[in-house]
CSV table of C-alpha atoms in Angstrom, one decimal:
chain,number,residue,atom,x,y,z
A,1,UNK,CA,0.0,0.0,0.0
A,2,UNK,CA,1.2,3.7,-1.0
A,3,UNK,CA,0.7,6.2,2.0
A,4,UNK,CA,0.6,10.1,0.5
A,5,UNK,CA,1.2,13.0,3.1
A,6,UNK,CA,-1.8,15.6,2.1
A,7,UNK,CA,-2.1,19.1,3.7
A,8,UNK,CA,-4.5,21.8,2.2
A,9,UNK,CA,-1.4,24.5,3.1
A,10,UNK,CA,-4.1,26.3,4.9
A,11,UNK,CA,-4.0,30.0,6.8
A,12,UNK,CA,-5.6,29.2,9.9
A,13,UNK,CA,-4.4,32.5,11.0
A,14,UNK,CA,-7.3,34.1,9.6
A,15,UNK,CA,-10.2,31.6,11.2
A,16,UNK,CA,-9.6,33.2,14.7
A,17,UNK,CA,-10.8,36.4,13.3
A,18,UNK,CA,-14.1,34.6,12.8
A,19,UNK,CA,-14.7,35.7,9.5
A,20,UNK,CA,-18.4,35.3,7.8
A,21,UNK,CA,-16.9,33.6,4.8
A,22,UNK,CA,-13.4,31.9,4.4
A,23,UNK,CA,-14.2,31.7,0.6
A,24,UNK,CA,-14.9,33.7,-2.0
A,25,UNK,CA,-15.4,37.6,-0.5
A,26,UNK,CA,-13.1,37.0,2.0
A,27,UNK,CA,-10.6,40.2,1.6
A,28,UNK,CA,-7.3,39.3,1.3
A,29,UNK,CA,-6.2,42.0,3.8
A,30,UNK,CA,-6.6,38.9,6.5
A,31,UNK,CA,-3.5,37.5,4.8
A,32,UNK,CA,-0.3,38.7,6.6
A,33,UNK,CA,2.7,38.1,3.9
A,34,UNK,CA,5.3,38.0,6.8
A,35,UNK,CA,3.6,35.1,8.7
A,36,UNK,CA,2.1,33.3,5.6
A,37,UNK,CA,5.9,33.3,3.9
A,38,UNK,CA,6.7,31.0,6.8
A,39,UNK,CA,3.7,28.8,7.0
A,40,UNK,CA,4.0,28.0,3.3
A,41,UNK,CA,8.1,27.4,3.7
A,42,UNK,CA,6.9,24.9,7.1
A,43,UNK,CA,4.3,23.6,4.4
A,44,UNK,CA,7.2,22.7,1.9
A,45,UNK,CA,9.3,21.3,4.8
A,46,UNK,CA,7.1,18.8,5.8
A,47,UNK,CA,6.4,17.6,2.6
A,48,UNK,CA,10.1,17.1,1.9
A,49,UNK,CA,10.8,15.3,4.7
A,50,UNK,CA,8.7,12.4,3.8
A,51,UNK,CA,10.7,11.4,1.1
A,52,UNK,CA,13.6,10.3,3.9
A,53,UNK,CA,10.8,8.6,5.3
A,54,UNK,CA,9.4,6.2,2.6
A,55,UNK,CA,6.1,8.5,2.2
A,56,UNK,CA,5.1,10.0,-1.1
A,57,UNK,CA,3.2,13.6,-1.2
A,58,UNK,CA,-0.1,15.0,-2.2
A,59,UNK,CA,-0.6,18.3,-3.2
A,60,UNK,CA,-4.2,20.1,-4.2
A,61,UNK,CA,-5.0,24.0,-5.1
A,62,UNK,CA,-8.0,26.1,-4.3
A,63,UNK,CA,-8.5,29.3,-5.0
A,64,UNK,CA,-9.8,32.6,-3.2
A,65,UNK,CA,-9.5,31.2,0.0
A,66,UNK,CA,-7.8,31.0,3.7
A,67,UNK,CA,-8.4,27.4,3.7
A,68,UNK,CA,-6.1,26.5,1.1
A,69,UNK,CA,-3.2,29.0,0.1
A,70,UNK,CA,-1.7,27.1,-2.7
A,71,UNK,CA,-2.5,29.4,-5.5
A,72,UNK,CA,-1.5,26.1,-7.9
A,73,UNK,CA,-0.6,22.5,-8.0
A,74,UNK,CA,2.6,23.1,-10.2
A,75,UNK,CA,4.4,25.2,-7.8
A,76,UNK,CA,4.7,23.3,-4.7
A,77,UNK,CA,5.4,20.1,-6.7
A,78,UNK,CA,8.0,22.3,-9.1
A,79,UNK,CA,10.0,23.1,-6.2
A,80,UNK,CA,9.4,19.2,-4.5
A,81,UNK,CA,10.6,17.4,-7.7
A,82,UNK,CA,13.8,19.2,-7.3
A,83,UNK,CA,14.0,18.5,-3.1
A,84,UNK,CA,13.5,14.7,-3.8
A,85,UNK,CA,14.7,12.1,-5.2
A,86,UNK,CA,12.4,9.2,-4.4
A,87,UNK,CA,9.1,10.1,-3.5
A,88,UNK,CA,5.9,9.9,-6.2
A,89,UNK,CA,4.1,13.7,-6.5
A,90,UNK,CA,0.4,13.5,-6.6
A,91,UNK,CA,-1.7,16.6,-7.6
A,92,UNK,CA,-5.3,15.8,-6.2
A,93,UNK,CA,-5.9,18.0,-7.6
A,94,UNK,CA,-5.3,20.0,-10.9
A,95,UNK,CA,-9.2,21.8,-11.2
A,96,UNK,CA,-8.9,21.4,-15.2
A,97,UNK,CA,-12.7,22.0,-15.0
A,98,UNK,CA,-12.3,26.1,-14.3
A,99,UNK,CA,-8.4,26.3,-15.6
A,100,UNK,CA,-8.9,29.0,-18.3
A,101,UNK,CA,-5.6,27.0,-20.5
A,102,UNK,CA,-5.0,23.5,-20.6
A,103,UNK,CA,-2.1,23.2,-23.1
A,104,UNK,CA,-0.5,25.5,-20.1
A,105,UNK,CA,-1.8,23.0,-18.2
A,106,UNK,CA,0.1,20.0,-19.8
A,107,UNK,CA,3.7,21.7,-20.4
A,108,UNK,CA,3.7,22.2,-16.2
A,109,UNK,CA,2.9,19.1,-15.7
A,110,UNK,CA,5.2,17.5,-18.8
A,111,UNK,CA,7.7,20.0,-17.3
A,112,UNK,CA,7.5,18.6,-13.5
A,113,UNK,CA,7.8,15.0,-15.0
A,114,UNK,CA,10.7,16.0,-16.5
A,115,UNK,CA,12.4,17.6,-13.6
A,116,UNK,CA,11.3,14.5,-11.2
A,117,UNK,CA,12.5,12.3,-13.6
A,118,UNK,CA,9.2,10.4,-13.9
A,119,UNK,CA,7.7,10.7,-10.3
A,120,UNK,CA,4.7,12.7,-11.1
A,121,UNK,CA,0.8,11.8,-10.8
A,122,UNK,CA,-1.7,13.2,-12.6
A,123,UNK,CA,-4.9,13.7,-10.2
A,124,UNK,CA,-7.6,16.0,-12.9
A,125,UNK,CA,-10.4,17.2,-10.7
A,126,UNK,CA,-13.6,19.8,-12.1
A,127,UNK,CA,-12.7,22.5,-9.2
A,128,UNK,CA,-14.5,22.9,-6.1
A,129,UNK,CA,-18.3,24.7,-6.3
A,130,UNK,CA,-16.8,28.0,-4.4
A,131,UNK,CA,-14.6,28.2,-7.4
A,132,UNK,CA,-17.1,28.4,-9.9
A,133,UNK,CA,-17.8,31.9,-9.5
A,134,UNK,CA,-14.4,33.3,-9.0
A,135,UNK,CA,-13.3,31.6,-12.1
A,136,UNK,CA,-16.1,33.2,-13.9
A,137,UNK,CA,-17.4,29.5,-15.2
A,138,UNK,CA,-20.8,28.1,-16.0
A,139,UNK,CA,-21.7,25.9,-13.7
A,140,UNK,CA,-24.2,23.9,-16.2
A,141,UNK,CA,-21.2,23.1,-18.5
A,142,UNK,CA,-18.2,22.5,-16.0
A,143,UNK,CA,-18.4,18.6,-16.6
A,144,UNK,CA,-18.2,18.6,-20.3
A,145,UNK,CA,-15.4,21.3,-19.7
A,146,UNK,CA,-13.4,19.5,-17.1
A,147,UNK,CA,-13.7,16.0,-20.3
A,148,UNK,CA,-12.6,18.0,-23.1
A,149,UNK,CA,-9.6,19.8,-20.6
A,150,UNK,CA,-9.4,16.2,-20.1
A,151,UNK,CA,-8.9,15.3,-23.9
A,152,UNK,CA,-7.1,17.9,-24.4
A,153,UNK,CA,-4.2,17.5,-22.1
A,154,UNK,CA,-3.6,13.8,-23.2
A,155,UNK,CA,-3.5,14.3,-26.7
A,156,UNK,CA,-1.2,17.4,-26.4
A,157,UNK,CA,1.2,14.4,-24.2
A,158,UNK,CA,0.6,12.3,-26.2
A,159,UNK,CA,1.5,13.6,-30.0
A,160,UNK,CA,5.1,14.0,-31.0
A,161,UNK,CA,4.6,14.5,-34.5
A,162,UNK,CA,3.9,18.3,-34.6
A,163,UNK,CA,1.5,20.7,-34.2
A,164,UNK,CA,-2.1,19.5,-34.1
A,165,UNK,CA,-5.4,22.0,-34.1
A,166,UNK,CA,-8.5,22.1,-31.5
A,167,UNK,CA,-11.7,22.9,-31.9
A,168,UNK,CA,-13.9,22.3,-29.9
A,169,UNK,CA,-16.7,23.5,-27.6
A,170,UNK,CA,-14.7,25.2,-24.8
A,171,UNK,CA,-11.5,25.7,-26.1
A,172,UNK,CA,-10.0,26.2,-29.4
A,173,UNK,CA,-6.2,26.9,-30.5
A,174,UNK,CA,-4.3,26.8,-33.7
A,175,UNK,CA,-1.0,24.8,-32.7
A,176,UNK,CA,-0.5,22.3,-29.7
A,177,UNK,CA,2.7,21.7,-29.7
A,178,UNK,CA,4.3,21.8,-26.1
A,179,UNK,CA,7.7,21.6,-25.1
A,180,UNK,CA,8.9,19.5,-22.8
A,181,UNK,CA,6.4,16.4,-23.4
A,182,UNK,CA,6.4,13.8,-20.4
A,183,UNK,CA,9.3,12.1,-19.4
A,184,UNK,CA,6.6,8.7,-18.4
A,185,UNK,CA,5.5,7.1,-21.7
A,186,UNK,CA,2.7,7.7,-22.8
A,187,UNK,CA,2.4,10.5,-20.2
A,188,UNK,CA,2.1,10.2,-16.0
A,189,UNK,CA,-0.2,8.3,-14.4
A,190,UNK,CA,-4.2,9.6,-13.8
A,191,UNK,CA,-6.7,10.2,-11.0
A,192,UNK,CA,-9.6,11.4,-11.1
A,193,UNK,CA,-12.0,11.7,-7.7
A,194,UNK,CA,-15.4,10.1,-7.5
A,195,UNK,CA,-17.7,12.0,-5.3
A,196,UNK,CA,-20.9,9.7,-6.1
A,197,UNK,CA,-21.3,6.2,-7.7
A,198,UNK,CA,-22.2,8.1,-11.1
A,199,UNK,CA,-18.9,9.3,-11.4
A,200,UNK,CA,-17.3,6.3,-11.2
A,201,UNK,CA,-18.6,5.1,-14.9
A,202,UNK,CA,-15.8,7.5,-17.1
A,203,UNK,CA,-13.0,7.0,-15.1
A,204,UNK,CA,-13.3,3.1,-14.6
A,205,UNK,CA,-13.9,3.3,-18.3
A,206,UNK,CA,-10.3,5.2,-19.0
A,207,UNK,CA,-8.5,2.7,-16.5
A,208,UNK,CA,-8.2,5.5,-14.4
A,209,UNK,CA,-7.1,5.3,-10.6
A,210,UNK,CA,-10.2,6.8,-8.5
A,211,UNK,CA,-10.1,8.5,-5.6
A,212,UNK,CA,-12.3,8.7,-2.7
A,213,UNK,CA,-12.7,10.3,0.5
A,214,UNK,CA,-13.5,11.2,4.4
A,215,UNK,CA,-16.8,9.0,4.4
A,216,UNK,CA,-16.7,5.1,4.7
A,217,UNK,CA,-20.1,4.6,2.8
A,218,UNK,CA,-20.2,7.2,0.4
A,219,UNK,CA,-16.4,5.4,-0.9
A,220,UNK,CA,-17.8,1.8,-0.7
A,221,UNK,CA,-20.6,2.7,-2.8
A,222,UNK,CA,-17.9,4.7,-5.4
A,223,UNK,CA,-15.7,1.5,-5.2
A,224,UNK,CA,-18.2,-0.8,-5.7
A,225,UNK,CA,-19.5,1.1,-8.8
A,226,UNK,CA,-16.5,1.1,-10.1
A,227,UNK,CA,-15.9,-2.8,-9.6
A,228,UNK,CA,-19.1,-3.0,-11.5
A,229,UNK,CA,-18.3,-1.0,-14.2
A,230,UNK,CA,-15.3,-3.1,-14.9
A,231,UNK,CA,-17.6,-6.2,-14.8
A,232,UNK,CA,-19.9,-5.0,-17.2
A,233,UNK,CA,-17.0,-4.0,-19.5
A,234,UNK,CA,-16.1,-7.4,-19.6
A,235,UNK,CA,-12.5,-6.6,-17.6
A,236,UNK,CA,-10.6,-8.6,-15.1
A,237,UNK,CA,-11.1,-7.0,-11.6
A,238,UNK,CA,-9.3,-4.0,-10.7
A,239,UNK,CA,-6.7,-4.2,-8.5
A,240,UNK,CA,-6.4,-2.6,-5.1
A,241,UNK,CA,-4.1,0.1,-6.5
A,242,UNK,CA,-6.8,1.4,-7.9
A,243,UNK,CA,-8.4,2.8,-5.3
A,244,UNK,CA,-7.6,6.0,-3.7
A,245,UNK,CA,-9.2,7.1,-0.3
A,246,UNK,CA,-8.7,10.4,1.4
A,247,UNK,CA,-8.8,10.5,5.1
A,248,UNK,CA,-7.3,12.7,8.3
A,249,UNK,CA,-4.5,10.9,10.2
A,250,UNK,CA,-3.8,11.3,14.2
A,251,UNK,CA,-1.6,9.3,15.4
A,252,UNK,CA,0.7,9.3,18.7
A,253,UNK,CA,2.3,7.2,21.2
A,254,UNK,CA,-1.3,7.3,23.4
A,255,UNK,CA,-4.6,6.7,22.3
A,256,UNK,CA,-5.6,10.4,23.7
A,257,UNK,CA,-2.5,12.1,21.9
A,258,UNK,CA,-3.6,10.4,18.5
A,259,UNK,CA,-6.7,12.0,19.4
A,260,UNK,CA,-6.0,15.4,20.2
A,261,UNK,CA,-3.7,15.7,17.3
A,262,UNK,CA,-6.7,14.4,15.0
A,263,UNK,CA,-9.1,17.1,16.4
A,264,UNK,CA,-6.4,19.5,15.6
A,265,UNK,CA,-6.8,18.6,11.9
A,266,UNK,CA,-10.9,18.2,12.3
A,267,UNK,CA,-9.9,22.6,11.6
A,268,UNK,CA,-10.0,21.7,8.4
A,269,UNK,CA,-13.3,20.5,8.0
A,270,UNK,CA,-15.3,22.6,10.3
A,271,UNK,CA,-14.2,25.8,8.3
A,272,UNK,CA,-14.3,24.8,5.1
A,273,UNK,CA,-17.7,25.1,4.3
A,274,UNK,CA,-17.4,28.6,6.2
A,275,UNK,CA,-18.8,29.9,2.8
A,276,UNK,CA,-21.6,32.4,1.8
A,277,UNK,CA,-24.6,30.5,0.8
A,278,UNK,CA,-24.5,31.7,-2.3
A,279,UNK,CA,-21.4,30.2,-3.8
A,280,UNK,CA,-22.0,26.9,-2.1
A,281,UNK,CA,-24.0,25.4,-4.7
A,282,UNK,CA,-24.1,27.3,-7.7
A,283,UNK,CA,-26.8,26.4,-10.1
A,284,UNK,CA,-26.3,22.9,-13.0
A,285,UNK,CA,-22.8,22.5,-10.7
A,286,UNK,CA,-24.2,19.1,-8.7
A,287,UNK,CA,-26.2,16.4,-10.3
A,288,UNK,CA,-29.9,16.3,-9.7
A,289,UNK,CA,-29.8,13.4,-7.5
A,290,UNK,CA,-27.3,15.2,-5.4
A,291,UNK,CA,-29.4,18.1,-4.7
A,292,UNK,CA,-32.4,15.9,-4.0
A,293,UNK,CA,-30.7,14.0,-1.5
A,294,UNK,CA,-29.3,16.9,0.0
A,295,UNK,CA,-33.1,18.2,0.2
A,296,UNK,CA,-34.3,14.7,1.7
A,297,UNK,CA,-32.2,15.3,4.6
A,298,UNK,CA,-33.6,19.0,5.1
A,299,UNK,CA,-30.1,20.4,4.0
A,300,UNK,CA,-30.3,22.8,1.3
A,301,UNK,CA,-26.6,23.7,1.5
A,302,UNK,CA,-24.9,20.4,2.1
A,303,UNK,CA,-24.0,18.1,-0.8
A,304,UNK,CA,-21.7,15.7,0.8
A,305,UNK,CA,-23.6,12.9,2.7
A,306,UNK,CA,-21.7,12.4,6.3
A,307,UNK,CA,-22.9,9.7,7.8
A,308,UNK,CA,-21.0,6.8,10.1
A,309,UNK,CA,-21.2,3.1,9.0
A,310,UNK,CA,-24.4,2.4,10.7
A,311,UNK,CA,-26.4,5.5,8.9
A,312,UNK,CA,-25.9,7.5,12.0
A,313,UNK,CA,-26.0,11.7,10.5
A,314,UNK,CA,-22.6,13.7,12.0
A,315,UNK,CA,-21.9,17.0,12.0
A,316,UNK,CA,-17.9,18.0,11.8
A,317,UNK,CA,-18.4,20.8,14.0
A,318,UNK,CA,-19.6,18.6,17.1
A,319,UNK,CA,-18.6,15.0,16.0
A,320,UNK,CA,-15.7,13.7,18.5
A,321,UNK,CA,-13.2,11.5,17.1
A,322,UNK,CA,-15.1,7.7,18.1
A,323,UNK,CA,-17.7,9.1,15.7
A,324,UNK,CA,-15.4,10.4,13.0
A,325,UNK,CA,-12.9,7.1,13.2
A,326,UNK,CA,-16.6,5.0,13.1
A,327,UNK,CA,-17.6,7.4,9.5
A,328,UNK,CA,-14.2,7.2,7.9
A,329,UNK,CA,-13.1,10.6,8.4
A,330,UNK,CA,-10.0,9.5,10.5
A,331,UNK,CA,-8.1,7.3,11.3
A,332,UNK,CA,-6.6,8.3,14.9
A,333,UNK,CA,-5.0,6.5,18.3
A,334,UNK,CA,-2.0,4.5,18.9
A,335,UNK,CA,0.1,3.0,16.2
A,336,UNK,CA,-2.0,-0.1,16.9
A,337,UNK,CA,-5.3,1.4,16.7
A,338,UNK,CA,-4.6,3.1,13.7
A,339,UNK,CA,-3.6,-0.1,11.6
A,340,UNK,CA,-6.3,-2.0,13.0
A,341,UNK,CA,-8.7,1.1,11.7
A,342,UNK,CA,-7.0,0.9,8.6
A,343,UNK,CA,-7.0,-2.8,8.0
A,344,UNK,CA,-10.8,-3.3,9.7
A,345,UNK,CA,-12.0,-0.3,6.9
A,346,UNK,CA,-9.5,-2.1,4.0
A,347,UNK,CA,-11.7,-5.1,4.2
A,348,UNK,CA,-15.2,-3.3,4.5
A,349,UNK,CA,-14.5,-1.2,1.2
A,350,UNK,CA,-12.9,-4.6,-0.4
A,351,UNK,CA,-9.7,-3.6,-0.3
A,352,UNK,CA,-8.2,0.0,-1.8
A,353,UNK,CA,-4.0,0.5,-2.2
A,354,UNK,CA,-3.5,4.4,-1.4
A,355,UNK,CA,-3.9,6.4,1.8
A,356,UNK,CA,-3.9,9.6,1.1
A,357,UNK,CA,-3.1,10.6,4.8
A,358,UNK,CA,-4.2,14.6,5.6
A,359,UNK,CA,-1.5,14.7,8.4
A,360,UNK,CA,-1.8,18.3,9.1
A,361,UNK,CA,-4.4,20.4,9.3
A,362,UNK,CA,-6.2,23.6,11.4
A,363,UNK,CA,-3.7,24.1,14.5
A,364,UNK,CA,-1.7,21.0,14.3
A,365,UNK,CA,1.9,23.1,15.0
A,366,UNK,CA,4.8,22.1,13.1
A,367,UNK,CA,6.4,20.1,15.6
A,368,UNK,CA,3.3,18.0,16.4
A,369,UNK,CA,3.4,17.4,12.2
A,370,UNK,CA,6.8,16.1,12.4
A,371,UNK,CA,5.9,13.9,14.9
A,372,UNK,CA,2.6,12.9,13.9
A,373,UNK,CA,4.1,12.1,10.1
A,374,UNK,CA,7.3,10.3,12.1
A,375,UNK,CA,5.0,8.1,13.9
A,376,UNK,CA,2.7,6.9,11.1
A,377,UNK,CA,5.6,6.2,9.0
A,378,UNK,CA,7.8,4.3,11.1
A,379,UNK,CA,5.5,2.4,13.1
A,380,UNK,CA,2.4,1.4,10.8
A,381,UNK,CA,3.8,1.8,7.1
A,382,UNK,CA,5.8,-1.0,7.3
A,383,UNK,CA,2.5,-3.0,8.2
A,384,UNK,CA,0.6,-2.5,5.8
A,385,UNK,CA,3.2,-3.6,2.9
A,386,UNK,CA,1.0,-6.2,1.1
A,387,UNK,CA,-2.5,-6.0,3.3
A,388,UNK,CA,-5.3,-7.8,1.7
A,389,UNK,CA,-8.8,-8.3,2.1
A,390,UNK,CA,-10.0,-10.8,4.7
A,391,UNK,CA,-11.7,-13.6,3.0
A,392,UNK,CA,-14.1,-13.7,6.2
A,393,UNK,CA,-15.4,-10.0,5.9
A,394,UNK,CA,-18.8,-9.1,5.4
A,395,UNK,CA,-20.5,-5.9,3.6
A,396,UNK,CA,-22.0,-3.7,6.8
């Protein structure tokens, strides 16, 4: 199993200030450069020291936002690619649904393949709903937009011949012809995240590693969609590294350290829906059946469904960590408990072959990162080399 070090790089200096919004209208006049210069150099740091310890890295972007101050994927994994030397480099990702160029799009990533020589992954996401209006997109056509981005991008890796034209319904140019192309042949591996079981259909039909994340049901049903998909296309079974689930990650030498070093990181997902309503859920962005769930439960802003293995409703803001570990959201105790949680949710999704671990987040200080990343890696990563699914579990 691959274990991937995630942090959103966010400014959590700004939350105490108790904004109304941490999207969107929030002025950037909350963003002091002297104390963000270091969190984003501590940001770096950590990420660079997990290639000593046998840990690869994620990186995502956001935009317009004190949650997430990466302004995009390419630089932090620029600058990684030439502070490693073994570690893979996962954007998760690259919002190719909102970008405005994607041939820009394919010589950074054909250039950070280069410069890694060949460690880069791929991870093409549509861009979160806040983004939508910030990026000046309709939210009707994003998915059709984020496919041809898609199509784009490959074929521009992909042809070696020469200059090739594009016309098509969102984007049109004369000559695609970028320099460098990919130093992986035919380009760097691709992810793509699945946020319900209708979006698993396109990427299990491109082969595509999916990605899941914080919710045990939601990703057992995106799994398990994806499994079928394969079996209707007549396929042999994917295999577990395949799967891709996102999750937070406490971990220390007591159960109640692993804890408080989880809740720490829980930051991160009580403010990031801190968002005004109206950019939530803009209008076409979410498919019908997402909305109507969302109204079912009597929540007109929510589109994720949180829920713990037994159909119990949480709430971030007041779940403790028993709860969060029982949904899927975390993974947190001991060294024990957490490969135990890891293994015990392994066999109730039917096996998956990437953690991608969020091991800092909200307040977690520096130091507690260190150790929290030290831990994990030294004391459960060798564990779960080769972990498979038990042939005695049972769908709950």
């Amino acid at each position: 199993m691959e274990v991937w070090h995630f942090s959103e790089n966010p400014y959590s200096p700004a939350w105490d200030r108790h904004p109304p919004s941490l999207r969107v209208d929030l002025p950037n006049s909350y963003f002091e450069p002297e104390i963000g210069a270091e969190l984003i150099n501590r940001y770096i740091d950590e990420w660079a020291m997990c290639d000593e310890l046998g840990l690869n890295i994620m990186v995502n972007e956001h935009h317009s936002t004190a949650t997430c101050v990466t302004a995009s994927c390419s630089l932090p994994m620029a600058v990684l690619a030439r502070e490693t030397k073994n570690c893979r480099i996962l954007c998760l990702g690259m919002p190719i649904g909102i970008r405005a160029d994607p041939v820009v799009v394919a010589e950074e990533l054909s250039y950070i393949d280069v410069l890694s020589r060949g460690r880069l992954e791929m991870g093409l996401v549509k861009g979160f709903s806040t983004e939508i209006a910030p990026a000046n997109i309709n939210p009707a056509t994003v998915t059709p937009r984020f496919w041809e981005a898609h199509d784009l991008i490959l074929k521009a890796m992909t042809t070696h011949d020469g200059p090739f034209n594009w016309e098509g319904p969102h984007f049109q140019y004369r000559q695609v012809n970028i320099w460098p192309r990919p130093y992986q042949q035919p380009h760097p591996p691709v992810w793509v995240t699945g946020f319900n079981p209708t979006s698993a259909a396109p990427i299990a039909d491109r082969g595509y590693k999916i990605c899941a994340g914080l919710n045990a049901r939601s990703a057992k049903s995106i799994f398990d969609a994806y499994r079928a998909r394969f079996a209707e296309l007549g396929k042999a079974p994917p295999s577990q590294d395949q799967f891709g689930y996102l999750v937070l990650i406490g971990i220390g030498d007591t159960e109640k350290k692993g804890h408080d070093r989880v809740r720490k990181i829980k930051g991160y997902l009580e403010t990031t829906g801190i968002t005004s309503e109206a950019f939530l859920n803009p209008q076409g962005y979410a498919p019908v059946a997402t909305n109507v769930a969302a109204l079912r439960r009597g929540n007109r802003k929510a589109i994720r469904v949180d829920t713990t293995r037994d159909a119990r409703p949480i709430q971030y803001s007041n779940a403790d960590v028993p709860d969060l570990i029982q949904a899927g959201t975390c993974f947190a105790g001991t060294p024990d408990q957490v490969y135990e949680q890891i293994a015990d949710f392994h066999d109730y999704v039917g096996g998956f072959g990437h953690i991608l671990g969020m091991m800092q987040g909200g307040h977690l200080s520096h130091a507690e990162t260190v150790k929290n990343i030290t831990l994990f890696s030294k004391e459960v990563l060798p564990r779960l080399e080769g972990l498979k699914v038990s042939p005695n579990s049972q769908d709950n």
